[in-house]
Tab-separated table of C-alpha atoms in Angstrom:
chain	number	residue	atom	x	y	z
A	1317	MET	CA	135.201	153.166	108.673
A	1318	THR	CA	131.352	153.268	108.633
A	1319	LEU	CA	128.822	150.622	109.082
A	1320	GLN	CA	128.282	150.051	105.343
A	1321	GLU	CA	131.395	149.191	104.534
A	1322	THR	CA	131.897	146.673	107.405
A	1323	THR	CA	128.565	144.960	105.937
A	1324	HIS	CA	129.796	144.719	102.352
A	1325	ARG	CA	133.136	143.136	103.268
A	1326	ARG	CA	131.872	140.415	105.734
A	1327	PRO	CA	132.084	136.979	104.026
A	1328	ARG	CA	128.678	135.273	103.591
A	1329	GLN	CA	128.244	132.696	105.955
A	1330	VAL	CA	126.733	129.401	104.561
A	1331	PRO	CA	125.553	126.393	106.412
A	1332	SER	CA	127.938	123.647	106.884
A	1333	VAL	CA	127.519	120.157	104.804
A	1334	MET	CA	127.206	118.619	108.252
A	1335	ALA	CA	124.419	121.026	109.462
A	1336	THR	CA	122.388	120.597	106.232
A	1337	TRP	CA	122.279	116.904	106.705
A	1338	LEU	CA	121.333	117.083	110.204
A	1339	LEU	CA	118.668	119.305	109.273
A	1340	PHE	CA	117.330	117.170	106.567
A	1341	ALA	CA	117.830	114.083	108.738
A	1342	ALA	CA	115.518	115.962	111.115
A	1343	ILE	CA	112.993	116.590	108.909
A	1344	PHE	CA	113.248	113.133	107.195
A	1345	ILE	CA	112.341	111.412	110.486
A	1346	ALA	CA	109.689	113.907	111.265
A	1347	VAL	CA	107.840	113.141	107.937
A	1348	GLN	CA	109.011	109.976	107.068
A	1349	PHE	CA	108.721	107.670	110.512
A	1350	ALA	CA	105.394	109.064	110.995
A	1351	SER	CA	104.199	108.047	107.810
A	1352	LEU	CA	105.733	104.718	108.044
A	1353	PHE	CA	102.680	103.065	110.210
A	1354	THR	CA	99.776	105.378	109.108
A	1355	PRO	CA	97.865	105.681	106.928
A	1356	PRO	CA	97.211	101.795	106.504
A	1357	LEU	CA	96.663	100.978	102.875
A	1358	MET	CA	93.723	102.954	101.821
A	1359	ASP	CA	92.996	102.201	98.316
A	1360	ASP	CA	92.847	99.154	96.279
A	1361	VAL	CA	95.766	99.613	94.257
A	1362	ASP	CA	97.942	99.783	97.255
A	1363	ALA	CA	96.751	96.668	98.874
A	1364	SER	CA	96.490	94.648	95.401
A	1365	HIS	CA	100.769	95.428	95.409
A	1366	ALA	CA	100.896	94.410	99.084
A	1367	GLN	CA	98.938	91.392	98.448
A	1368	ALA	CA	101.221	90.476	95.548
A	1369	ALA	CA	104.160	90.892	97.660
A	1370	GLN	CA	102.469	89.078	100.123
A	1371	HIS	CA	102.507	86.056	97.753
A	1372	PHE	CA	106.272	86.023	96.921
A	1373	ALA	CA	107.066	86.011	100.430
A	1374	GLU	CA	104.599	83.239	101.355
A	1375	SER	CA	104.694	80.794	98.391
A	1376	GLY	CA	108.463	81.349	97.884
A	1377	ASP	CA	107.271	81.827	94.402
A	1378	TRP	CA	109.466	84.644	93.167
A	1379	VAL	CA	108.827	84.462	89.717
A	1380	THR	CA	105.322	85.006	88.869
A	1381	ALA	CA	102.935	87.184	91.218
A	1382	LYS	CA	99.769	86.755	92.165
A	1383	ILE	CA	96.978	88.022	93.799
A	1384	ASN	CA	94.156	85.871	95.247
A	1385	GLY	CA	95.725	82.936	92.696
A	1386	ILE	CA	95.328	85.126	89.432
A	1387	ARG	CA	98.367	86.186	88.016
A	1388	TYR	CA	99.448	89.512	88.157
A	1389	ILE	CA	102.010	90.520	85.433
A	1390	GLU	CA	101.142	93.762	84.949
A	1391	LYS	CA	104.119	95.670	86.327
A	1392	PRO	CA	107.849	94.625	87.093
A	1393	PRO	CA	108.073	92.610	89.989
A	1394	LEU	CA	111.173	94.466	91.246
A	1395	PRO	CA	109.162	96.708	93.883
A	1396	TYR	CA	107.099	93.648	95.121
A	1397	TRP	CA	110.241	91.687	95.827
A	1398	ILE	CA	111.657	94.691	97.728
A	1399	VAL	CA	108.567	94.879	99.327
A	1400	ALA	CA	108.495	90.913	100.295
A	1401	ALA	CA	112.167	91.101	101.396
A	1402	SER	CA	110.875	93.698	103.945
A	1403	TYR	CA	108.142	91.422	104.700
A	1404	LEU	CA	110.308	88.508	105.647
A	1405	VAL	CA	112.489	90.718	108.036
A	1406	PHE	CA	109.679	92.953	109.790
A	1407	GLY	CA	106.490	90.852	109.208
A	1408	GLU	CA	103.299	91.650	107.178
A	1409	ASN	CA	102.470	95.179	108.508
A	1410	THR	CA	101.921	98.711	107.348
A	1411	PHE	CA	105.516	99.558	108.356
A	1412	ALA	CA	107.091	96.771	106.244
A	1413	THR	CA	105.108	98.009	103.279
A	1414	HIS	CA	105.688	101.808	103.751
A	1415	LEU	CA	109.230	101.456	104.470
A	1416	PRO	CA	110.765	100.543	100.909
A	1417	ASN	CA	109.323	103.494	99.395
A	1418	SER	CA	110.824	105.902	102.496
A	1419	LEU	CA	114.072	104.321	101.842
A	1420	ALA	CA	114.076	104.732	98.148
A	1421	MET	CA	112.795	108.863	98.878
A	1422	LEU	CA	115.912	109.059	101.319
A	1423	GLY	CA	117.974	107.291	98.460
A	1424	LEU	CA	116.752	109.578	95.444
A	1425	THR	CA	117.448	112.612	97.988
A	1426	TRP	CA	121.159	111.667	98.471
A	1427	LEU	CA	121.222	110.964	94.454
A	1428	ALA	CA	120.215	114.566	93.840
A	1429	TRP	CA	122.204	116.006	96.276
A	1430	LEU	CA	125.297	114.334	94.713
A	1431	TRP	CA	124.016	115.474	90.936
A	1432	HIS	CA	123.516	118.857	92.273
A	1433	ALA	CA	126.975	119.150	93.971
A	1434	ALA	CA	128.748	118.174	91.015
A	1435	PRO	CA	131.588	120.440	89.916
A	1436	GLY	CA	130.512	123.343	87.963
A	1437	VAL	CA	127.095	123.484	89.374
A	1438	PRO	CA	127.151	126.290	91.838
A	1439	ALA	CA	124.510	126.314	94.556
A	1440	PRO	CA	124.250	127.153	98.376
A	1441	ALA	CA	124.441	124.152	100.737
A	1442	PHE	CA	121.005	124.829	101.988
A	1443	MET	CA	119.163	123.994	98.729
A	1444	GLN	CA	120.521	121.008	98.138
A	1445	PRO	CA	118.426	118.199	100.238
A	1446	GLY	CA	115.376	120.020	99.034
A	1447	CYS	CA	115.705	118.968	95.477
A	1448	ALA	CA	114.422	115.369	95.359
A	1449	HIS	CA	111.678	116.669	97.843
A	1450	LEU	CA	109.687	119.332	95.857
A	1451	HIS	CA	107.422	116.199	94.289
A	1452	ARG	CA	106.782	115.018	97.583
A	1453	PRO	CA	103.695	116.265	98.564
A	1454	PHE	CA	102.042	114.690	95.460
A	1455	LEU	CA	102.753	111.135	96.699
A	1456	PHE	CA	99.732	111.410	98.938
A	1457	THR	CA	97.292	113.531	96.954
A	1458	ALA	CA	95.149	110.217	95.640
A	1459	SER	CA	94.168	110.243	99.446
A	1460	SER	CA	92.937	113.795	99.330
A	1461	PHE	CA	90.340	113.119	96.443
A	1462	PRO	CA	86.876	113.379	97.214
A	1463	ARG	CA	85.741	109.555	96.715
A	1464	ARG	CA	82.304	108.663	95.603
A	1465	SER	CA	80.294	106.591	96.922
């Protein structure tokens, strides 16, 4: 038996699902955990959304979002409710503001894993967690654009 025949008959080894999820968890913790504390709210839109959530948490009026006493009804309230609940649990800080988005990214990755691992969809196990994170770098592109003074 030659080396070439032995090589062709060897079954392919793919990473186990557990090993894949452990690798994903390490990457998620390294990237997402660091971004929970920095950067602070740098954009006026981020800050105004945080103020709307702050109004919900402080006033107890969970129906009408307000920013500086002015009604802010441009967007659906669910994201503000989630951040306001995070404020009530963790206090009003950068961590509590960024945590719901980070957990949403984790949930989307899990959902992409389930969709991609559906019957009839062949794919290597190591590719599945990356499906949802292909768009991840585009979330922070607004802070990399040059700003006019």
